[in-house]
Amino acid sequence: MSSLPAPNGHNEKPASIQSDSPTVINDGKKSNLPPPAHYEETPNFGPRHLEISTATLNNPLDGMSPEEVLRDVDLFVEEKGLSQHQELFRRGALLARVAQQEGGFEEIREIPEDEKQVLREEITHRWRQPFMLYFLAVLCAGSAIVQGMDQTAVNGAQQFYFDEFEIGPERVYIRGLLNGAPYLCSCLIGCWTNAPLNKYLGRRGTIFISCFISFASSFWMAAADSWWNLLIARFALGLAVGAKSSTTPVYSAESSPKAIRGALGCQWQMWTAFGIMLGFVASVAFQNVTAPVGQSIDPPRYPQWRWMLASTAIPPMIVMIQVYFCPESPRWYMEKGKYDKAFNSFSRLRNHPVLASRDMYYAYKMLEAEKHQREGKNLVKEFFTVRRNRRAAQSSFFVMFMQQFCGVNVIAYYSTQIFLDAGFSRSQALLVSMGTGIVNWLFAIPAIYSIDTFGRRNLLLTTFPLLGLCLFFTGFSFWMPTGNIEAGEMSTGRVAMIATGIYLFMAAYSPGEGPVPFTYSAEAFPLYIRDTGMSFATATCWGFNFILSFTWPALVDAFTPQGAFSWYAAWNFFAFFYTYFFLPETKNLTLEELDIVFSIGNREHAMYYKKKLPWYFQKYVLRKQVEEYPPLYQLGGAGNMSEKIARTQSRNSHRTGRE
């Protein structure tokens, strides 16, 4: 691969893609660590064709000389009607060519000093972004607030509409169905509207439609005159839940620069947590409201729950207004051939036009590679038969499944009833439930920083055992004496232990399994099946959400609280081992570079981490000073294609000799 002359007159070899992942090596990054320990130079597993087969997706400009890149970008701007920006795109294309090299732009003489300073600040001041990018982040946050409030307003409301509609504790499945109806609809219908809505209306249009459905269904639920009418209204709410949860994380990921993509993506969960808190706040705020709302069945009359559910119309109304002022996803515009609008969107979402031209040209080349992959292929078949796609789906489905079966939505939907069973009064139970929402939101804030530094995988490995222990603690606390509840005497120690266990659970959930699933799923799939992949992933999430919400009353009735909490505690310990052996890390990699990560098979991944266990024991348990363990996979980008083939063949022959 030829490159521009370096200051000393020699050609420098480009560096590999930079990554902070503990399992990724960087050819061009020199280390100050001591010499390697006596481990194998390259682990004896992983697909031998990996580096070659994914080279095009590492960087489609890899192997092209500066002159070839300039000729290509000249054709690009002429074909796409961007000739007025030709000089800007020429500089952007040269930057895209070295986008995976640390400091590569410093050697490009065509880039003026003021633009080089912008590129330096992109790295050193990653949070110095344009207003419109943050405005878009606020829109995504508002969409998440809608989602969260829709989930938990029912937590307090059910304590009143169960009484109004005479749905006693023995009718466990009707109670579960009323709570789980939106998620059943989302799984069966809502998530699958994501692809057609995005295709014809774009990301913004899909968010608008889903928020309108949330807005309308809020008033429908508040006006319900029977439990089956309320059930239909809540089922309709699921049409909004599915499309919104599938689209918003993708919209954020496609619009954000690489340096803060994960942080902005995890705000979906952080602001969902804020919406969850608002749902609890609404329950507390309206618990004593006696103002009548329309006609209700004769005694008893409980207008409180109607106000609680109607209050959920406020956030979607705000989002529907805000969506008109945000730019559409530039990648969506490019898929539709609207390159002038795409460049306008990129320009509004980047600090400098040269950054917009670089990112747009790079995205265009990646889209070309994706379209070449897509031609003549059945996307559903590709989803299951191509290992890269299958591994992404498997990993996304796992984190989505565990977001439900870690047990969090037991608390989101039933915490008021749990606290009533623990011995609290109704007013106290609503207030303590609001505390769980506050804890959930506050502890989600650190994930903005940790998700791109500590990593998605490490967050899960840290928090899954804590979640399991907290659920065991909560469940076993129900064995403590109850006190004389009929006389108004509750066991202070019992209710304190149960509340403590639930609060600690929420504190452990929020920075881990809270933000990771939607961030992980939004970035895991290649662009050509991303909409389909997110639909499958969110359908998994909401399908198991329905199972959890529908079965919890019956589970408590059959297993008692001790057994029910222990059931979900056990799933968290299973998830810890699954994450360690099978879940790849995705932090600090572009959406396109993840093709390499997900090309590693389950067996290779599990064997690597099995062999790495003694190294972890030596370093973190015995606290010995050990050398770096050889990486599982290596991201290409160093040298031209012939050099890559030569390196791959050499490595393969070396492995064959060892075998």
mmCIF file of N, CA and C in Angstrom, residues 350-452:
data_model
loop_
_atom_site.group_PDB
_atom_site.id
_atom_site.type_symbol
_atom_site.label_atom_id
_atom_site.label_comp_id
_atom_site.label_asym_id
_atom_site.label_seq_id
_atom_site.Cartn_x
_atom_site.Cartn_y
_atom_site.Cartn_z
ATOM 1 N N ARG A 350 -21.406 17.535 12.759
ATOM 2 C CA ARG A 350 -19.960 17.507 12.956
ATOM 3 C C ARG A 350 -19.435 18.914 13.187
ATOM 4 N N ASN A 351 -18.271 19.006 13.810
ATOM 5 C CA ASN A 351 -17.707 20.296 14.192
ATOM 6 C C ASN A 351 -17.138 21.084 13.020
ATOM 7 N N HIS A 352 -16.824 20.424 11.926
ATOM 8 C CA HIS A 352 -16.163 21.103 10.821
ATOM 9 C C HIS A 352 -16.548 20.399 9.519
ATOM 10 N N PRO A 353 -16.684 21.156 8.418
ATOM 11 C CA PRO A 353 -17.044 20.521 7.143
ATOM 12 C C PRO A 353 -16.094 19.416 6.706
ATOM 13 N N VAL A 354 -14.806 19.519 7.057
ATOM 14 C CA VAL A 354 -13.877 18.477 6.632
ATOM 15 C C VAL A 354 -14.172 17.160 7.358
ATOM 16 N N LEU A 355 -14.654 17.234 8.592
ATOM 17 C CA LEU A 355 -15.058 16.018 9.303
ATOM 18 C C LEU A 355 -16.302 15.421 8.652
ATOM 19 N N ALA A 356 -17.222 16.302 8.232
ATOM 20 C CA ALA A 356 -18.429 15.825 7.562
ATOM 21 C C ALA A 356 -18.087 15.147 6.240
ATOM 22 N N SER A 357 -17.175 15.755 5.460
ATOM 23 C CA SER A 357 -16.800 15.154 4.171
ATOM 24 C C SER A 357 -16.069 13.843 4.376
ATOM 25 N N ARG A 358 -15.196 13.766 5.370
ATOM 26 C CA ARG A 358 -14.482 12.517 5.656
ATOM 27 C C ARG A 358 -15.459 11.404 6.021
ATOM 28 N N ASP A 359 -16.355 11.690 6.978
ATOM 29 C CA ASP A 359 -17.278 10.656 7.448
ATOM 30 C C ASP A 359 -18.260 10.248 6.361
ATOM 31 N N MET A 360 -18.675 11.218 5.525
ATOM 32 C CA MET A 360 -19.635 10.879 4.475
ATOM 33 C C MET A 360 -18.982 10.022 3.394
ATOM 34 N N TYR A 361 -17.786 10.384 2.977
ATOM 35 C CA TYR A 361 -17.114 9.606 1.938
ATOM 36 C C TYR A 361 -16.794 8.199 2.447
ATOM 37 N N TYR A 362 -16.322 8.106 3.689
ATOM 38 C CA TYR A 362 -16.034 6.794 4.279
ATOM 39 C C TYR A 362 -17.312 5.961 4.367
ATOM 40 N N ALA A 363 -18.415 6.585 4.810
ATOM 41 C CA ALA A 363 -19.683 5.864 4.909
ATOM 42 C C ALA A 363 -20.168 5.430 3.527
ATOM 43 N N TYR A 364 -19.947 6.271 2.528
ATOM 44 C CA TYR A 364 -20.336 5.916 1.155
ATOM 45 C C TYR A 364 -19.584 4.688 0.672
ATOM 46 N N LYS A 365 -18.277 4.640 0.917
ATOM 47 C CA LYS A 365 -17.493 3.479 0.497
ATOM 48 C C LYS A 365 -17.928 2.223 1.241
ATOM 49 N N MET A 366 -18.282 2.386 2.510
ATOM 50 C CA MET A 366 -18.770 1.232 3.254
ATOM 51 C C MET A 366 -20.134 0.785 2.714
ATOM 52 N N LEU A 367 -20.984 1.748 2.352
ATOM 53 C CA LEU A 367 -22.279 1.392 1.780
ATOM 54 C C LEU A 367 -22.109 0.635 0.466
ATOM 55 N N GLU A 368 -21.118 1.032 -0.324
ATOM 56 C CA GLU A 368 -20.836 0.313 -1.569
ATOM 57 C C GLU A 368 -20.482 -1.143 -1.277
ATOM 58 N N ALA A 369 -19.633 -1.344 -0.269
ATOM 59 C CA ALA A 369 -19.253 -2.712 0.095
ATOM 60 C C ALA A 369 -20.462 -3.496 0.594
ATOM 61 N N GLU A 370 -21.320 -2.830 1.392
ATOM 62 C CA GLU A 370 -22.506 -3.495 1.911
ATOM 63 C C GLU A 370 -23.466 -3.858 0.777
ATOM 64 N N LYS A 371 -23.653 -2.940 -0.175
ATOM 65 C CA LYS A 371 -24.554 -3.212 -1.297
ATOM 66 C C LYS A 371 -24.039 -4.374 -2.144
ATOM 67 N N HIS A 372 -22.735 -4.438 -2.297
ATOM 68 C CA HIS A 372 -22.150 -5.560 -3.034
ATOM 69 C C HIS A 372 -22.441 -6.872 -2.323
ATOM 70 N N GLN A 373 -22.381 -6.833 -0.985
ATOM 71 C CA GLN A 373 -22.712 -8.034 -0.211
ATOM 72 C C GLN A 373 -24.179 -8.405 -0.355
ATOM 73 N N ARG A 374 -25.023 -7.385 -0.456
ATOM 74 C CA ARG A 374 -26.464 -7.606 -0.422
ATOM 75 C C ARG A 374 -27.026 -8.106 -1.746
ATOM 76 N N GLU A 375 -26.365 -7.811 -2.837
ATOM 77 C CA GLU A 375 -26.887 -8.104 -4.169
ATOM 78 C C GLU A 375 -27.210 -9.591 -4.336
ATOM 79 N N GLY A 376 -28.445 -9.865 -4.735
ATOM 80 C CA GLY A 376 -28.864 -11.227 -5.029
ATOM 81 C C GLY A 376 -28.976 -12.122 -3.814
ATOM 82 N N LYS A 377 -29.078 -11.540 -2.630
ATOM 83 C CA LYS A 377 -29.110 -12.349 -1.411
ATOM 84 C C LYS A 377 -30.459 -12.224 -0.711
ATOM 85 N N ASN A 378 -30.861 -13.300 -0.094
ATOM 86 C CA ASN A 378 -32.056 -13.309 0.747
ATOM 87 C C ASN A 378 -31.649 -12.871 2.146
ATOM 88 N N LEU A 379 -32.160 -11.714 2.606
ATOM 89 C CA LEU A 379 -31.686 -11.143 3.863
ATOM 90 C C LEU A 379 -32.019 -12.027 5.062
ATOM 91 N N VAL A 380 -33.195 -12.650 5.022
ATOM 92 C CA VAL A 380 -33.556 -13.537 6.136
ATOM 93 C C VAL A 380 -32.619 -14.740 6.169
ATOM 94 N N LYS A 381 -32.334 -15.295 4.985
ATOM 95 C CA LYS A 381 -31.403 -16.425 4.916
ATOM 96 C C LYS A 381 -30.013 -15.996 5.359
ATOM 97 N N GLU A 382 -29.574 -14.804 4.897
ATOM 98 C CA GLU A 382 -28.261 -14.286 5.300
ATOM 99 C C GLU A 382 -28.177 -14.123 6.813
ATOM 100 N N PHE A 383 -29.265 -13.742 7.404
ATOM 101 C CA PHE A 383 -29.307 -13.488 8.842
ATOM 102 C C PHE A 383 -28.927 -14.729 9.639
ATOM 103 N N PHE A 384 -29.325 -15.882 9.156
ATOM 104 C CA PHE A 384 -29.098 -17.111 9.915
ATOM 105 C C PHE A 384 -27.947 -17.962 9.376
ATOM 106 N N THR A 385 -27.564 -17.787 8.116
ATOM 107 C CA THR A 385 -26.567 -18.681 7.528
ATOM 108 C C THR A 385 -25.153 -18.110 7.516
ATOM 109 N N VAL A 386 -25.005 -16.802 7.537
ATOM 110 C CA VAL A 386 -23.676 -16.190 7.559
ATOM 111 C C VAL A 386 -23.207 -16.084 9.007
ATOM 112 N N ARG A 387 -22.030 -16.650 9.293
ATOM 113 C CA ARG A 387 -21.585 -16.723 10.682
ATOM 114 C C ARG A 387 -21.444 -15.351 11.312
ATOM 115 N N ARG A 388 -20.946 -14.362 10.565
ATOM 116 C CA ARG A 388 -20.801 -13.025 11.128
ATOM 117 C C ARG A 388 -22.159 -12.481 11.601
ATOM 118 N N ASN A 389 -23.191 -12.687 10.791
ATOM 119 C CA ASN A 389 -24.526 -12.211 11.149
ATOM 120 C C ASN A 389 -25.140 -13.053 12.258
ATOM 121 N N ARG A 390 -24.916 -14.353 12.180
ATOM 122 C CA ARG A 390 -25.474 -15.258 13.181
ATOM 123 C C ARG A 390 -24.884 -14.993 14.559
ATOM 124 N N ARG A 391 -23.571 -14.726 14.602
ATOM 125 C CA ARG A 391 -22.919 -14.423 15.880
ATOM 126 C C ARG A 391 -23.401 -13.093 16.452
ATOM 127 N N ALA A 392 -23.606 -12.109 15.579
ATOM 128 C CA ALA A 392 -24.144 -10.826 16.035
ATOM 129 C C ALA A 392 -25.550 -11.010 16.592
ATOM 130 N N ALA A 393 -26.359 -11.814 15.895
ATOM 131 C CA ALA A 393 -27.726 -12.067 16.356
ATOM 132 C C ALA A 393 -27.714 -12.811 17.689
ATOM 133 N N GLN A 394 -26.889 -13.828 17.784
ATOM 134 C CA GLN A 394 -26.793 -14.604 19.019
ATOM 135 C C GLN A 394 -26.410 -13.718 20.199
ATOM 136 N N SER A 395 -25.421 -12.863 19.995
ATOM 137 C CA SER A 395 -24.952 -12.001 21.079
ATOM 138 C C SER A 395 -25.997 -10.954 21.443
ATOM 139 N N SER A 396 -26.639 -10.374 20.430
ATOM 140 C CA SER A 396 -27.670 -9.370 20.683
ATOM 141 C C SER A 396 -28.875 -9.991 21.378
ATOM 142 N N PHE A 397 -29.272 -11.171 20.929
ATOM 143 C CA PHE A 397 -30.415 -11.834 21.542
ATOM 144 C C PHE A 397 -30.122 -12.170 23.002
ATOM 145 N N PHE A 398 -28.884 -12.577 23.267
ATOM 146 C CA PHE A 398 -28.535 -12.923 24.639
ATOM 147 C C PHE A 398 -28.666 -11.720 25.569
ATOM 148 N N VAL A 399 -28.063 -10.580 25.184
ATOM 149 C CA VAL A 399 -28.121 -9.419 26.083
ATOM 150 C C VAL A 399 -29.546 -8.900 26.210
ATOM 151 N N MET A 400 -30.343 -9.002 25.135
ATOM 152 C CA MET A 400 -31.743 -8.589 25.215
ATOM 153 C C MET A 400 -32.551 -9.541 26.106
ATOM 154 N N PHE A 401 -32.333 -10.826 25.935
ATOM 155 C CA PHE A 401 -33.005 -11.812 26.783
ATOM 156 C C PHE A 401 -32.691 -11.583 28.253
ATOM 157 N N MET A 402 -31.414 -11.344 28.545
ATOM 158 C CA MET A 402 -31.015 -11.174 29.940
ATOM 159 C C MET A 402 -31.455 -9.830 30.513
ATOM 160 N N GLN A 403 -31.726 -8.844 29.665
ATOM 161 C CA GLN A 403 -32.271 -7.603 30.220
ATOM 162 C C GLN A 403 -33.610 -7.870 30.895
ATOM 163 N N GLN A 404 -34.333 -8.870 30.407
ATOM 164 C CA GLN A 404 -35.594 -9.238 31.045
ATOM 165 C C GLN A 404 -35.379 -10.268 32.154
ATOM 166 N N PHE A 405 -34.628 -11.330 31.851
ATOM 167 C CA PHE A 405 -34.515 -12.416 32.818
ATOM 168 C C PHE A 405 -33.471 -12.161 33.901
ATOM 169 N N CYS A 406 -32.846 -11.000 33.888
ATOM 170 C CA CYS A 406 -32.097 -10.605 35.088
ATOM 171 C C CYS A 406 -33.065 -10.230 36.200
ATOM 172 N N GLY A 407 -34.338 -9.991 35.844
ATOM 173 C CA GLY A 407 -35.373 -9.751 36.844
ATOM 174 C C GLY A 407 -35.753 -8.308 37.053
ATOM 175 N N VAL A 408 -35.198 -7.384 36.274
ATOM 176 C CA VAL A 408 -35.405 -5.966 36.572
ATOM 177 C C VAL A 408 -36.856 -5.541 36.427
ATOM 178 N N ASN A 409 -37.555 -6.067 35.429
ATOM 179 C CA ASN A 409 -38.912 -5.586 35.211
ATOM 180 C C ASN A 409 -39.924 -6.195 36.166
ATOM 181 N N VAL A 410 -39.514 -7.187 36.932
ATOM 182 C CA VAL A 410 -40.323 -7.592 38.079
ATOM 183 C C VAL A 410 -40.479 -6.400 39.016
ATOM 184 N N ILE A 411 -39.382 -5.684 39.204
ATOM 185 C CA ILE A 411 -39.404 -4.512 40.084
ATOM 186 C C ILE A 411 -40.101 -3.346 39.401
ATOM 187 N N ALA A 412 -39.836 -3.148 38.096
ATOM 188 C CA ALA A 412 -40.440 -2.027 37.380
ATOM 189 C C ALA A 412 -41.963 -2.121 37.368
ATOM 190 N N TYR A 413 -42.515 -3.340 37.240
ATOM 191 C CA TYR A 413 -43.961 -3.490 37.102
ATOM 192 C C TYR A 413 -44.659 -3.858 38.414
ATOM 193 N N TYR A 414 -43.935 -4.508 39.308
ATOM 194 C CA TYR A 414 -44.609 -5.072 40.483
ATOM 195 C C TYR A 414 -44.011 -4.632 41.815
ATOM 196 N N SER A 415 -43.133 -3.631 41.815
ATOM 197 C CA SER A 415 -42.480 -3.266 43.077
ATOM 198 C C SER A 415 -43.490 -2.811 44.126
ATOM 199 N N THR A 416 -44.531 -2.078 43.715
ATOM 200 C CA THR A 416 -45.535 -1.637 44.687
ATOM 201 C C THR A 416 -46.197 -2.836 45.351
ATOM 202 N N GLN A 417 -46.564 -3.847 44.558
ATOM 203 C CA GLN A 417 -47.171 -5.044 45.136
ATOM 204 C C GLN A 417 -46.169 -5.804 46.004
ATOM 205 N N ILE A 418 -44.902 -5.841 45.578
ATOM 206 C CA ILE A 418 -43.874 -6.517 46.379
ATOM 207 C C ILE A 418 -43.729 -5.846 47.733
ATOM 208 N N PHE A 419 -43.713 -4.521 47.739
ATOM 209 C CA PHE A 419 -43.582 -3.804 49.008
ATOM 210 C C PHE A 419 -44.846 -3.934 49.858
ATOM 211 N N LEU A 420 -46.005 -4.038 49.227
ATOM 212 C CA LEU A 420 -47.230 -4.313 49.989
ATOM 213 C C LEU A 420 -47.146 -5.680 50.655
ATOM 214 N N ASP A 421 -46.652 -6.673 49.900
ATOM 215 C CA ASP A 421 -46.488 -8.013 50.469
ATOM 216 C C ASP A 421 -45.454 -8.027 51.590
ATOM 217 N N ALA A 422 -44.482 -7.107 51.502
ATOM 218 C CA ALA A 422 -43.446 -7.044 52.536
ATOM 219 C C ALA A 422 -43.969 -6.455 53.831
ATOM 220 N N GLY A 423 -45.078 -5.689 53.762
ATOM 221 C CA GLY A 423 -45.642 -5.119 54.978
ATOM 222 C C GLY A 423 -45.843 -3.622 54.942
ATOM 223 N N PHE A 424 -45.485 -2.965 53.838
ATOM 224 C CA PHE A 424 -45.706 -1.523 53.726
ATOM 225 C C PHE A 424 -47.192 -1.230 53.496
ATOM 226 N N SER A 425 -47.614 -0.022 53.872
ATOM 227 C CA SER A 425 -48.943 0.450 53.487
ATOM 228 C C SER A 425 -48.913 0.848 52.010
ATOM 229 N N ARG A 426 -50.087 1.100 51.425
ATOM 230 C CA ARG A 426 -50.133 1.454 50.004
ATOM 231 C C ARG A 426 -49.350 2.736 49.732
ATOM 232 N N SER A 427 -49.553 3.755 50.561
ATOM 233 C CA SER A 427 -48.855 5.022 50.362
ATOM 234 C C SER A 427 -47.348 4.845 50.503
ATOM 235 N N GLN A 428 -46.942 4.067 51.507
ATOM 236 C CA GLN A 428 -45.508 3.815 51.702
ATOM 237 C C GLN A 428 -44.937 3.008 50.533
ATOM 238 N N ALA A 429 -45.699 2.027 50.061
ATOM 239 C CA ALA A 429 -45.214 1.187 48.960
ATOM 240 C C ALA A 429 -45.001 2.015 47.699
ATOM 241 N N LEU A 430 -45.914 2.945 47.412
ATOM 242 C CA LEU A 430 -45.747 3.809 46.244
ATOM 243 C C LEU A 430 -44.516 4.694 46.389
ATOM 244 N N LEU A 431 -44.294 5.205 47.585
ATOM 245 C CA LEU A 431 -43.156 6.091 47.814
ATOM 246 C C LEU A 431 -41.837 5.331 47.710
ATOM 247 N N VAL A 432 -41.773 4.136 48.294
ATOM 248 C CA VAL A 432 -40.544 3.341 48.224
ATOM 249 C C VAL A 432 -40.291 2.883 46.791
ATOM 250 N N SER A 433 -41.354 2.594 46.049
ATOM 251 C CA SER A 433 -41.198 2.240 44.636
ATOM 252 C C SER A 433 -40.581 3.391 43.853
ATOM 253 N N MET A 434 -40.987 4.612 44.165
ATOM 254 C CA MET A 434 -40.392 5.763 43.500
ATOM 255 C C MET A 434 -38.891 5.811 43.771
ATOM 256 N N GLY A 435 -38.492 5.391 44.960
ATOM 257 C CA GLY A 435 -37.065 5.346 45.285
ATOM 258 C C GLY A 435 -36.294 4.404 44.382
ATOM 259 N N THR A 436 -36.915 3.284 43.985
ATOM 260 C CA THR A 436 -36.219 2.364 43.070
ATOM 261 C C THR A 436 -35.980 3.028 41.716
ATOM 262 N N GLY A 437 -36.949 3.837 41.279
ATOM 263 C CA GLY A 437 -36.775 4.551 40.027
ATOM 264 C C GLY A 437 -35.668 5.581 40.095
ATOM 265 N N ILE A 438 -35.562 6.272 41.220
ATOM 266 C CA ILE A 438 -34.506 7.274 41.392
ATOM 267 C C ILE A 438 -33.138 6.612 41.394
ATOM 268 N N VAL A 439 -33.008 5.503 42.125
ATOM 269 C CA VAL A 439 -31.736 4.774 42.165
ATOM 270 C C VAL A 439 -31.368 4.275 40.772
ATOM 271 N N ASN A 440 -32.352 3.738 40.064
ATOM 272 C CA ASN A 440 -32.118 3.233 38.712
ATOM 273 C C ASN A 440 -31.540 4.320 37.815
ATOM 274 N N TRP A 441 -32.095 5.513 37.885
ATOM 275 C CA TRP A 441 -31.624 6.598 37.023
ATOM 276 C C TRP A 441 -30.245 7.111 37.444
ATOM 277 N N LEU A 442 -30.048 7.340 38.729
ATOM 278 C CA LEU A 442 -28.780 7.893 39.192
ATOM 279 C C LEU A 442 -27.604 6.975 38.877
ATOM 280 N N PHE A 443 -27.793 5.677 39.024
ATOM 281 C CA PHE A 443 -26.688 4.756 38.785
ATOM 282 C C PHE A 443 -26.515 4.426 37.300
ATOM 283 N N ALA A 444 -27.433 4.908 36.455
ATOM 284 C CA ALA A 444 -27.236 4.756 35.011
ATOM 285 C C ALA A 444 -26.288 5.815 34.469
ATOM 286 N N ILE A 445 -26.125 6.926 35.180
ATOM 287 C CA ILE A 445 -25.296 8.032 34.687
ATOM 288 C C ILE A 445 -23.835 7.630 34.485
ATOM 289 N N PRO A 446 -23.197 6.898 35.417
ATOM 290 C CA PRO A 446 -21.791 6.530 35.196
ATOM 291 C C PRO A 446 -21.546 5.716 33.928
ATOM 292 N N ALA A 447 -22.574 5.033 33.437
ATOM 293 C CA ALA A 447 -22.386 4.197 32.243
ATOM 294 C C ALA A 447 -22.069 5.035 31.011
ATOM 295 N N ILE A 448 -22.412 6.328 31.015
ATOM 296 C CA ILE A 448 -22.072 7.193 29.888
ATOM 297 C C ILE A 448 -20.563 7.172 29.657
ATOM 298 N N TYR A 449 -19.806 7.126 30.742
ATOM 299 C CA TYR A 449 -18.350 7.134 30.643
ATOM 300 C C TYR A 449 -17.765 5.727 30.618
ATOM 301 N N SER A 450 -18.337 4.823 31.403
ATOM 302 C CA SER A 450 -17.726 3.498 31.536
ATOM 303 C C SER A 450 -17.978 2.597 30.343
ATOM 304 N N ILE A 451 -19.048 2.823 29.592
ATOM 305 C CA ILE A 451 -19.382 1.897 28.512
ATOM 306 C C ILE A 451 -18.350 1.958 27.393
ATOM 307 N N ASP A 452 -17.681 3.105 27.198
ATOM 308 C CA ASP A 452 -16.655 3.223 26.165
ATOM 309 C C ASP A 452 -15.242 3.121 26.725
#
